[in-house]
CSV table of C-alpha atoms in Angstrom, one decimal:
chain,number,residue,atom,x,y,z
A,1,UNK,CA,119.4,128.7,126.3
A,2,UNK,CA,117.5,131.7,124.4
A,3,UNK,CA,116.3,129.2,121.4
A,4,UNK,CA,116.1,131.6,118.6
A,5,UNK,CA,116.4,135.8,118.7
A,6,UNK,CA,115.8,138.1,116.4
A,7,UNK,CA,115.9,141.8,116.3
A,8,UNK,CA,114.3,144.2,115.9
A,9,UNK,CA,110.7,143.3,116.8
A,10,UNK,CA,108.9,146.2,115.3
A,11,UNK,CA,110.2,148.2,112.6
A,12,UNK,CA,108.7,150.8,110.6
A,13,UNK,CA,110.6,151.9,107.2
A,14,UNK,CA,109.5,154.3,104.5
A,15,UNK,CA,109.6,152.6,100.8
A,16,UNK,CA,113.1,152.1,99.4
A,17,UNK,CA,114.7,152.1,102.4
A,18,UNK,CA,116.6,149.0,103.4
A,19,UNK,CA,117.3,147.5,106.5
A,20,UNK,CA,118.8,143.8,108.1
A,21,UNK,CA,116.5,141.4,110.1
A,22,UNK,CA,118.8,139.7,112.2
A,23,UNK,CA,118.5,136.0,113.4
A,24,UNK,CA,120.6,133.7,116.0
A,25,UNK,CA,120.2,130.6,117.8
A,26,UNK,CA,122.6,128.7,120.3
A,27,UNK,CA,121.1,125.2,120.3
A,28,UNK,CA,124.2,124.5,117.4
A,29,UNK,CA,121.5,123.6,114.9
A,30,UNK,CA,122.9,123.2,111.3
A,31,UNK,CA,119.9,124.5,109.5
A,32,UNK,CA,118.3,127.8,109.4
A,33,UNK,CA,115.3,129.4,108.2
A,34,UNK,CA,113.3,132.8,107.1
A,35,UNK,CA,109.7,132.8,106.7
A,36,UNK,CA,107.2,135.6,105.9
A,37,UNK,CA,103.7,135.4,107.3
A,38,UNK,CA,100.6,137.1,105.8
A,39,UNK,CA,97.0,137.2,106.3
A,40,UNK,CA,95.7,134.1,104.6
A,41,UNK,CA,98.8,132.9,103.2
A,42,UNK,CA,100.2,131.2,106.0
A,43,UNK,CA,104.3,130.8,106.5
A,44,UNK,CA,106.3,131.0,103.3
A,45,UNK,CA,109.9,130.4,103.1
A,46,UNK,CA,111.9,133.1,101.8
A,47,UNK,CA,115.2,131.8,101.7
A,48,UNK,CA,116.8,128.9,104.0
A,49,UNK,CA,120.5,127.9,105.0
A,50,UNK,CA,120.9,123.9,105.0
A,51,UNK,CA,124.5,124.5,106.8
A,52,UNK,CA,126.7,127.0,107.5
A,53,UNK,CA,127.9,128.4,104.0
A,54,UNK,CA,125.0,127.7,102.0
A,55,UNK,CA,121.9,129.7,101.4
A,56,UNK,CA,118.7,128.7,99.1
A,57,UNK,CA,115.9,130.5,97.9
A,58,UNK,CA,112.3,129.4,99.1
A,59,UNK,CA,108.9,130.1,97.8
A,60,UNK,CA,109.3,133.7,98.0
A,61,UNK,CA,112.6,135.0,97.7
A,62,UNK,CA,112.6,138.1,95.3
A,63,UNK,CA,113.0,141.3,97.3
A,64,UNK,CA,115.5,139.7,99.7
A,65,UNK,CA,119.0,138.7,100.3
A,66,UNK,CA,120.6,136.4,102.9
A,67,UNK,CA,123.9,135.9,104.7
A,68,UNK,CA,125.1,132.8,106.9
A,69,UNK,CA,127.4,134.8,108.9
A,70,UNK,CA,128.1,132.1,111.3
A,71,UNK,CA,126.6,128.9,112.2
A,72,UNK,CA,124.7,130.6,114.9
A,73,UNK,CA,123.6,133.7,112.8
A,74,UNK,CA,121.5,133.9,109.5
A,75,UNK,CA,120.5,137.7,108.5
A,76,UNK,CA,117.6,138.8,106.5
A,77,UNK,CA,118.2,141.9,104.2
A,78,UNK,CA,115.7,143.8,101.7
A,79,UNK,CA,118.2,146.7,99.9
A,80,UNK,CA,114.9,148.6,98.4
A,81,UNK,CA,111.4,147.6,100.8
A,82,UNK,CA,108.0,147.9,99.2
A,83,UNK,CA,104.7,148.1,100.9
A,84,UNK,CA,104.1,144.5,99.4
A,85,UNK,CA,107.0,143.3,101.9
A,86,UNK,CA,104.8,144.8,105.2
A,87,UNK,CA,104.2,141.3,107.2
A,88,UNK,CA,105.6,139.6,110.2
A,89,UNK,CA,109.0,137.8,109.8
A,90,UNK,CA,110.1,134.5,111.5
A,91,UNK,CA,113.5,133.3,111.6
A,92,UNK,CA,113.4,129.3,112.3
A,93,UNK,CA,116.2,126.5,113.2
A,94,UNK,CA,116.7,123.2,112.6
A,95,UNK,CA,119.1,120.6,113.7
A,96,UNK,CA,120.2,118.3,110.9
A,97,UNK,CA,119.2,118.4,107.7
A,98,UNK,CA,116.7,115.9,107.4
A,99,UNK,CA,112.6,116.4,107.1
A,100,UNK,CA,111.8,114.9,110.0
A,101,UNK,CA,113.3,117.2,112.2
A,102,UNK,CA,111.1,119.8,113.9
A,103,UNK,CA,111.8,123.5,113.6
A,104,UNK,CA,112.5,126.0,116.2
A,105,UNK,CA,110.8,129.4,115.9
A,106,UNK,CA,112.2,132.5,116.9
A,107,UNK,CA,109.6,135.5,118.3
A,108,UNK,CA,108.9,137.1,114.7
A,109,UNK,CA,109.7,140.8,113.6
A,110,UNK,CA,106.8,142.8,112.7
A,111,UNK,CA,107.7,145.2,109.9
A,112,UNK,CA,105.7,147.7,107.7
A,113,UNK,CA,106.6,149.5,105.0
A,114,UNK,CA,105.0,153.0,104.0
B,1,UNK,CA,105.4,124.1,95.5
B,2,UNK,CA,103.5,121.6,97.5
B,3,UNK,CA,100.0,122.3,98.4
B,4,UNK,CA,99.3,121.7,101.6
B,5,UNK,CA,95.5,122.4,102.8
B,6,UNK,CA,94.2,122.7,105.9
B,7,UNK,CA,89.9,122.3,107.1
B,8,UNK,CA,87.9,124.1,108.4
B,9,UNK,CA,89.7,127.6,108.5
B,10,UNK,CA,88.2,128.4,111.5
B,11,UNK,CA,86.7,126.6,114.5
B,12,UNK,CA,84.6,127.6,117.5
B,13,UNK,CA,83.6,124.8,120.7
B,14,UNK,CA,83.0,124.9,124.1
B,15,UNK,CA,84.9,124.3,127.0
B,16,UNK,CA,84.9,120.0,127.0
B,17,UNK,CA,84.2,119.3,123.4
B,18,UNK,CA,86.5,117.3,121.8
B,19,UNK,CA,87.3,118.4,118.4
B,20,UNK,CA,89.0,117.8,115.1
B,21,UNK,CA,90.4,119.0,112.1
B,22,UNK,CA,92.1,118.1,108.6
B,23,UNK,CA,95.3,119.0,107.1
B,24,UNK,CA,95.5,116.9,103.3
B,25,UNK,CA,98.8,116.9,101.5
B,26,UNK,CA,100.1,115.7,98.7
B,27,UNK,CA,100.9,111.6,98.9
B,28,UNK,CA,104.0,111.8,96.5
B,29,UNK,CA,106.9,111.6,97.3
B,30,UNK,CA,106.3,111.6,101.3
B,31,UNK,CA,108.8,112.2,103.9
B,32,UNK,CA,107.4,113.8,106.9
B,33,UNK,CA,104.3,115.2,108.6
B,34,UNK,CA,104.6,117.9,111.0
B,35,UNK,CA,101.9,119.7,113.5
B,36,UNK,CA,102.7,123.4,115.0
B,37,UNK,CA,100.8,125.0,117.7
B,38,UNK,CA,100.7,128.8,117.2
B,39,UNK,CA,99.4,130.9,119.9
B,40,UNK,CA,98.7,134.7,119.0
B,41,UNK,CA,101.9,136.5,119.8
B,42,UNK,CA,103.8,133.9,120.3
B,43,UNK,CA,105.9,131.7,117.6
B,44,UNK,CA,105.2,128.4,116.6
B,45,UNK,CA,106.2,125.4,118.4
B,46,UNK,CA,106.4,122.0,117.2
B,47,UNK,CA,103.3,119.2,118.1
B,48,UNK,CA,104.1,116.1,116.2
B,49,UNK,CA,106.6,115.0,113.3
B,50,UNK,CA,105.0,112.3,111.9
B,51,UNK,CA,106.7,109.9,109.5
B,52,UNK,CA,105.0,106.6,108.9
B,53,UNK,CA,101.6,105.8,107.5
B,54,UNK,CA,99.2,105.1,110.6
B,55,UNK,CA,101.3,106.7,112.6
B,56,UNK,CA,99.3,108.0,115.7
B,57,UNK,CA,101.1,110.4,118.1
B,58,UNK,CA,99.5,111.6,121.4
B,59,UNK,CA,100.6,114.5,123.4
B,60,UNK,CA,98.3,115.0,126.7
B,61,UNK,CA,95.1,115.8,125.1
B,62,UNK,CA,96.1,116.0,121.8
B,63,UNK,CA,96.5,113.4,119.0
B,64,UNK,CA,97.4,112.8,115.5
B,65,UNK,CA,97.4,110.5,113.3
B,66,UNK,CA,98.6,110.0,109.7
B,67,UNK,CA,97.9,108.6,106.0
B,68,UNK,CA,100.5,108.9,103.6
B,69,UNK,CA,98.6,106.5,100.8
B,70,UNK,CA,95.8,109.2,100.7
B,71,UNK,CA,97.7,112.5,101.8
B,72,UNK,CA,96.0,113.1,105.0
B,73,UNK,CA,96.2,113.6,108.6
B,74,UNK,CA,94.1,114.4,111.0
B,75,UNK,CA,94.5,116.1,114.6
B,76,UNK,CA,92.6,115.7,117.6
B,77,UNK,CA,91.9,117.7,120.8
B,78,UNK,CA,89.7,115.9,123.7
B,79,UNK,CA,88.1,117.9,126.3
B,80,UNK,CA,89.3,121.4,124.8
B,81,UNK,CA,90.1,123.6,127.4
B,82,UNK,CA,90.6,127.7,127.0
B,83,UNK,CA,94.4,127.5,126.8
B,84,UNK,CA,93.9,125.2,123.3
B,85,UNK,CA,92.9,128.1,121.6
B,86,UNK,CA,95.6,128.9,119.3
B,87,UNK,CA,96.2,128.2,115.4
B,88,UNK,CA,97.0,124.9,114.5
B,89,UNK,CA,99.5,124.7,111.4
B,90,UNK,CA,100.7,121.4,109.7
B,91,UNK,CA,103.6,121.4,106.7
B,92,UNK,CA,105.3,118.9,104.5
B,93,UNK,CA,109.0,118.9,103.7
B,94,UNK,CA,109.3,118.6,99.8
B,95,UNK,CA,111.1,115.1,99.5
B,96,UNK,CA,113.3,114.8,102.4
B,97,UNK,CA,114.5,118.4,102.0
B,98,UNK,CA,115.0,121.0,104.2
B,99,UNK,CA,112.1,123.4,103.4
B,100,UNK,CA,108.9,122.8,104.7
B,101,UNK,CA,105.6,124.1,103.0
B,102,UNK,CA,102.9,124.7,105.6
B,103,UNK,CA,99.1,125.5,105.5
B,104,UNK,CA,97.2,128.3,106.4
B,105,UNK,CA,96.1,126.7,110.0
B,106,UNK,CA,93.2,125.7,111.5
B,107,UNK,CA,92.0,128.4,114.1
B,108,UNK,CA,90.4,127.5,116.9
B,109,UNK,CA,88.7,129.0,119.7
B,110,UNK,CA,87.9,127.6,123.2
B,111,UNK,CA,84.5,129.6,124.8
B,112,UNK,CA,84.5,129.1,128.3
């Protein structure tokens, strides 16, 4: 099993571009996740998909949308970047939709925006 | 938002200490507990999930244990070796929901 992908792994974009962060995992988990991690601020959720269908914002969801194409794929897209949205991006799973379940990380997407 | 806080920031031992730090949460409402091991460049991985209060959970050399009355939990390393080094997060599910919010980590350094 590959756990959780994502693509690309670096990605450089000029301000007001947009682009799709893209996420799967083949362990069949029901839940999905998108954090943003920055300097100090530790993981913050940006949106999250309890099951396949649904989608909820986090902590920090302006500046991004979300599909749940599939229950293995959960994409990440900002339609207008700002430099404010330069940080690394992890894309997490879940099985179940309980709290006590641990989360699988995928390898993270480094992006900066000029 | 749930405020999760970890202490000290930042932590530097020598190879053999055993070491430990804090993550305090708040006592509301509790569901779960969990620990993450974050090596640079690498993703998170899961340590403990931790559910009841005194709960203690071992893995090798590190421990955990747990206190939901007063929104704490502590994790312990024995005999830190060079390959501990890595940042130590811990987050709280809000309720039993899915989202966790996690705290800025604890770093810590191994010197040989």
């Amino acid at each position: 099993n590959a756990g959780v992908t994502q693509t690309p792994k670096f990605q450089v974009l000029k301000t007001g571009q947009s682009m799709t962060l893209q996420c799967a995992q083949d362990m069949n988990h029901n839940s999905m996740y998108w954090y943003r991690q920055d300097p100090g601020m530790g993981l913050r959720l940006i949106y999250y998909s309890a099951s396949e269908g649904t989608t909820d914002k986090g902590e920090v969801p302006n500046g991004y949308n979300v599909s749940r194409l599939n229950k293995r794929e959960f994409s990440l897209r900002l339609e207008s970047a700002a430099p404010s949205q330069t940080s690394v991006y992890f894309c997490a799973s879940r099985t179940g939709r309980a709290g006590s379940n641990e989360q699988f990380f995928g390898p993270g997407t480094r992006l900066t925006v000029l | 938002i749930l405020n999760v806080e970890q202490s000290p920031q930042s932590l530097h031992v020598q190879e053999g200490d055993s070491t430990n730090f804090t993550c305090s949460f708040p006592s509301s409402n509790f569901y779960a507990l969990h620990w993450y091991r974050w090596e640079t460049a690498k993703s998170p991985e899961a340590l403990f999930v931790m559910t009841l209060n005194g709960d203690e959970k071992k893995k090798g050399r590190i421990s955990a244990t747990l206190n939901t009355k007063e929104g704490y939990s502590y994790l312990y390393i024995k005999g830190s070796q060079p390959e501990d080094s890595a940042t130590y997060l811990c987050a709280r599910p809000e309720n039993g929901a899915n989202n966790l919010f996690f705290g800025t980590g604890t770093r810590l350094t191994v010197i040989p």
